[in-house]
Amino acid sequence: MTETLLYEGKAKKVFTTDEANVLLHRYKNDATAFNAKKRGSWEGKGRTNATMSAAMFAYLEENGVPTHFVEQVDETSIKTKKLTMLPVEVVVRNVAAGSISRLLGFEEGHRFKAPIVELCYKDDDLDDPLLNWYHFRELGVADEDLEFCEELGLKVNEILAPFFDERGILLVDFKIEAGRDEAGNLMLADEISPDTCRFWDKETNEKLDKDRFRRDMGGVEEAYAEMLRRVTEISGHGLQASGKDPKADA
Ligand code: ADP
Ligand code: TMP
């Protein structure tokens, strides 16, 4: 397979492949936080994020959510459809943590009456600000695309919150992205991993996500390994073991 580096981001390298409109995402062990002001790296991060993303995309597809996922190629790489990304980061929150505590004063751990959806503008230079629909219209983002993002966020939450609950995990919040294929179809893209979600153990409230790195809590490598274990080793929903192509036995 001829791979040409198309883009190197903070957490992944994205390559073109021999197949038109198919990309290869290679997940790195590198981590950043606070818009890359803080940097780190740990063993197994790329494996967890690639394998968990593959499993989550496959599970969401089974449950009627269109995604960019094609197949997992190896432990740290997945193939996806090549999309034109919307400049939107969709954040869904079930429990207060992170920026909403700073924005509105909610104590960490406060459970919201209903999921809260936020639309942020994907622009590192501006620190991905939280915007409303009027701002997005001015930036040229169509209302129908924003509507898709909000509905997608809520649908993904409806499917994944019980999935993680069955594995002893509280889905506190997450960030997703979406894009459009050549035919104009909108779908879920990017990744679903402990980088982009907050996961708390249901019994102990232990954090099993990137907040351990953001807040210098230690144990980040172990936390990612534990999330990979809960997703791939705990039976149910036909998910395959770690590192296997989720479609191999289909
Ligand atoms: P960042 O750009 O924020 O540093 P990453 O290191 O995760 O992030 O790089 C991956 C990039 O690829 C992101 O900018 C993301 O929006 C983009 N992307 C994710 N899925 C697709 C896709 N299917 N097609 C095109 N681009 C994608
Ligand atoms: P926040 O509380 O910092 O706004 O984060 C909300 C969720 O979004 C959390 O699960 C972490 C995730 N996230 C990203 O995936 N990328 C980012 O750049 C930021 C700031 C948050």
XYZ file of C-alpha atoms and ligand atoms in Angstrom:
298
model
C 0.000 0.000 0.000
C 1.409 3.423 -0.939
C 0.843 5.870 1.881
C 1.381 9.590 1.531
C 1.242 11.763 4.613
C -1.639 14.161 4.147
C -1.703 15.752 7.606
C 0.029 15.351 10.922
C -2.170 16.403 13.815
C -1.591 16.416 17.558
C -2.726 12.817 18.121
C -2.774 11.172 14.665
C -1.021 11.046 11.328
C -3.423 10.920 8.393
C -2.297 9.280 5.116
C -3.851 8.914 1.682
C -3.971 5.314 0.406
C -4.126 3.531 -2.954
C -7.898 3.555 -2.678
C -9.516 6.784 -3.800
C -11.372 8.457 -0.932
C -9.925 6.160 1.735
C -7.592 7.496 4.435
C -5.346 5.736 6.933
C -5.274 7.244 10.444
C -2.230 6.201 12.454
C -2.764 6.982 16.137
C 0.321 8.295 17.940
C 1.413 7.779 21.535
C 1.784 11.578 21.771
C -0.626 13.646 23.830
C -1.285 17.358 24.073
C -3.565 19.400 26.274
C -4.626 23.035 26.567
C -4.269 23.526 22.809
C -0.817 21.928 22.713
C 0.653 24.085 25.493
C 1.233 20.829 27.399
C 2.848 17.809 25.738
C 3.482 14.214 26.728
C 3.560 10.638 25.463
C 2.910 7.177 26.867
C 3.121 3.575 25.737
C -0.072 2.002 24.448
C -1.975 5.262 23.876
C -2.122 4.841 20.082
C -3.241 1.226 20.454
C -6.025 2.079 22.902
C -7.302 5.015 20.877
C -7.258 3.212 17.507
C -8.807 -0.010 18.820
C -11.414 1.718 20.928
C -12.367 4.084 18.078
C -12.724 1.109 15.710
C -14.922 -0.756 18.206
C -17.070 2.299 18.911
C -17.568 3.166 15.237
C -18.500 -0.451 14.438
C -20.965 -0.513 17.327
C -22.515 2.832 16.355
C -22.881 1.657 12.719
C -24.690 -1.469 13.993
C -27.024 0.908 15.795
C -27.813 3.040 12.762
C -25.259 5.868 13.023
C -23.389 6.590 9.761
C -19.621 6.787 10.399
C -16.408 7.179 8.401
C -15.065 3.805 9.632
C -13.865 1.264 7.052
C -11.663 -1.206 8.984
C -8.953 -1.545 11.591
C -5.672 -2.276 9.800
C -3.385 -2.980 12.757
C -3.126 -2.136 16.452
C -2.645 1.598 15.890
C -4.197 2.241 12.454
C -7.672 2.429 11.010
C -8.956 3.113 7.503
C -11.769 5.600 7.042
C -13.646 7.324 4.269
C -12.044 10.616 3.266
C -14.366 13.437 4.261
C -14.574 17.194 4.073
C -14.773 17.984 7.768
C -17.242 20.453 9.264
C -15.353 23.068 11.331
C -17.353 22.006 14.379
C -16.503 20.140 17.590
C -19.692 18.703 19.087
C -19.480 18.285 22.864
C -22.167 16.370 24.784
C -22.259 16.469 28.585
C -24.138 14.273 31.061
C -22.179 15.317 34.154
C -20.316 18.551 34.905
C -16.532 18.534 34.469
C -13.932 20.652 32.713
C -14.881 23.843 30.897
C -18.587 23.880 31.848
C -17.603 24.130 35.514
C -15.556 27.218 34.675
C -18.291 28.620 32.388
C -21.300 28.181 34.674
C -19.909 27.300 38.114
C -21.264 23.744 38.245
C -19.384 21.603 40.716
C -17.580 18.664 39.112
C -19.863 15.617 39.327
C -23.152 17.564 39.123
C -25.576 15.473 37.006
C -27.466 17.455 34.379
C -31.256 17.083 34.083
C -30.787 16.330 30.383
C -27.706 16.019 28.162
C -26.199 19.386 27.196
C -24.949 19.803 23.615
C -22.322 22.440 22.784
C -21.059 23.413 19.345
C -17.461 24.696 19.288
C -15.616 26.192 16.334
C -12.669 23.979 15.357
C -9.899 26.575 15.198
C -6.737 26.110 17.266
C -5.736 29.778 16.803
C -8.967 30.805 18.558
C -8.830 27.952 21.145
C -11.961 26.220 19.717
C -14.516 28.712 21.119
C -18.075 27.737 22.098
C -20.381 29.493 19.580
C -24.091 29.844 18.893
C -25.917 29.333 15.584
C -25.707 33.043 14.692
C -21.892 32.911 14.893
C -21.775 29.732 12.793
C -24.060 31.266 10.126
C -21.711 34.229 9.868
C -18.838 31.743 9.414
C -20.739 30.069 6.561
C -21.826 26.871 8.335
C -25.321 25.815 7.195
C -28.171 25.391 9.692
C -28.791 21.856 8.402
C -25.188 20.929 9.240
C -25.560 22.302 12.784
C -28.834 20.417 13.168
C -27.077 17.233 12.027
C -24.287 17.821 14.580
C -26.703 18.302 17.482
C -28.802 15.262 16.547
C -25.657 13.169 16.010
C -24.287 14.156 19.422
C -27.518 13.189 21.182
C -27.862 9.899 19.242
C -24.252 8.899 19.978
C -24.837 9.691 23.662
C -28.057 7.631 23.726
C -26.171 4.626 22.341
C -22.839 4.956 24.149
C -23.981 5.949 27.663
C -25.663 2.527 28.234
C -22.793 0.731 26.451
C -20.279 2.149 28.936
C -22.675 1.783 31.866
C -22.736 -1.990 31.221
C -18.950 -1.894 31.555
C -18.996 -0.050 34.862
C -18.191 3.334 33.329
C -20.001 6.674 33.621
C -19.843 8.567 30.321
C -19.337 12.074 31.737
C -18.907 13.902 28.425
C -17.353 13.562 24.971
C -16.372 15.439 21.828
C -17.103 14.226 18.292
C -16.628 15.601 14.783
C -18.498 15.129 11.514
C -17.792 15.444 7.811
C -19.269 14.982 4.357
C -18.285 12.393 1.738
C -18.046 13.034 -2.011
C -21.706 12.182 -2.476
C -22.670 14.797 0.129
C -23.564 12.398 2.950
C -22.849 13.682 6.460
C -21.393 11.209 8.967
C -19.549 10.808 12.247
C -15.737 11.059 11.925
C -12.458 11.541 13.827
C -12.136 9.364 16.995
C -13.872 8.145 20.143
C -11.286 7.440 22.838
C -10.111 8.422 26.329
C -8.584 11.500 24.631
C -11.982 12.732 23.525
C -14.299 11.424 26.270
C -14.387 11.637 30.053
C -14.839 8.201 31.630
C -15.319 7.672 35.384
C -15.483 4.297 37.092
C -19.118 3.996 38.271
C -18.229 2.582 41.690
C -15.137 4.586 42.632
C -15.413 7.722 40.427
C -11.806 7.069 39.394
C -10.944 8.988 36.217
C -10.011 6.697 33.307
C -9.246 9.281 30.622
C -6.980 12.122 29.512
C -7.837 14.245 32.555
C -5.161 12.164 34.346
C -2.624 13.731 31.948
C -4.234 17.200 31.877
C -4.195 17.366 35.694
C -0.888 15.519 36.340
C -2.671 12.803 38.317
C -0.359 9.917 37.351
C -1.546 6.460 36.257
C -2.521 7.601 32.783
C -0.998 4.589 30.974
C -2.856 2.206 33.305
C -6.116 4.142 32.860
C -5.983 3.857 29.048
C -5.149 0.140 29.320
C -8.121 -0.353 31.642
C -10.492 1.403 29.216
C -9.231 -0.765 26.362
C -9.826 -3.842 28.517
C -13.363 -2.796 29.460
C -14.302 -2.166 25.832
C -12.696 -5.199 24.211
C -12.638 -7.917 26.878
C -16.018 -7.502 28.474
C -18.450 -9.562 26.451
C -21.523 -8.319 24.706
C -22.515 -6.534 21.510
C -20.312 -8.804 19.380
C -17.185 -6.660 19.851
C -13.936 -8.329 18.885
C -10.843 -8.677 21.042
C -8.174 -5.984 21.032
C -6.328 -5.389 17.770
C -8.543 -7.590 15.617
C -10.291 -6.310 12.558
C -13.853 -5.812 13.861
C -15.195 -7.016 10.499
C -12.964 -10.089 10.230
C -15.542 -12.546 11.597
C -18.567 -10.812 10.108
P -5.785 17.859 15.409
O -5.956 18.291 13.975
O -6.846 18.497 16.286
O -4.406 18.041 15.930
P -5.584 14.900 15.124
O -4.165 14.716 15.501
O -6.582 13.966 15.722
O -6.192 16.331 15.498
O -5.653 14.861 13.546
C -6.657 14.251 12.827
C -7.319 15.270 11.893
O -8.043 14.564 10.889
C -8.317 16.176 12.616
O -8.093 17.502 12.206
C -9.688 15.671 12.156
O -10.628 16.724 12.060
C -9.367 15.102 10.783
N -10.247 13.986 10.378
C -10.826 13.052 11.169
N -11.533 12.156 10.441
C -11.397 12.529 9.141
C -11.904 12.009 7.881
N -12.658 10.920 7.847
N -11.576 12.682 6.737
C -10.791 13.785 6.773
N -10.268 14.303 7.912
C -10.574 13.699 9.084
P -14.003 20.488 28.084
O -14.729 20.265 29.363
O -12.536 20.785 28.256
O -14.689 21.488 27.203
O -14.042 19.093 27.279
C -15.263 18.460 26.965
C -14.998 17.110 26.301
O -14.359 17.269 25.045
C -14.069 16.200 27.096
O -14.560 14.876 27.018
C -12.728 16.307 26.422
C -13.096 16.599 24.988
N -12.154 17.494 24.322
C -11.532 17.095 23.151
O -11.732 15.974 22.680
N -10.689 17.969 22.529
C -10.444 19.214 23.014
O -9.673 19.956 22.404
C -11.099 19.617 24.234
C -10.860 20.984 24.821
C -11.953 18.726 24.835
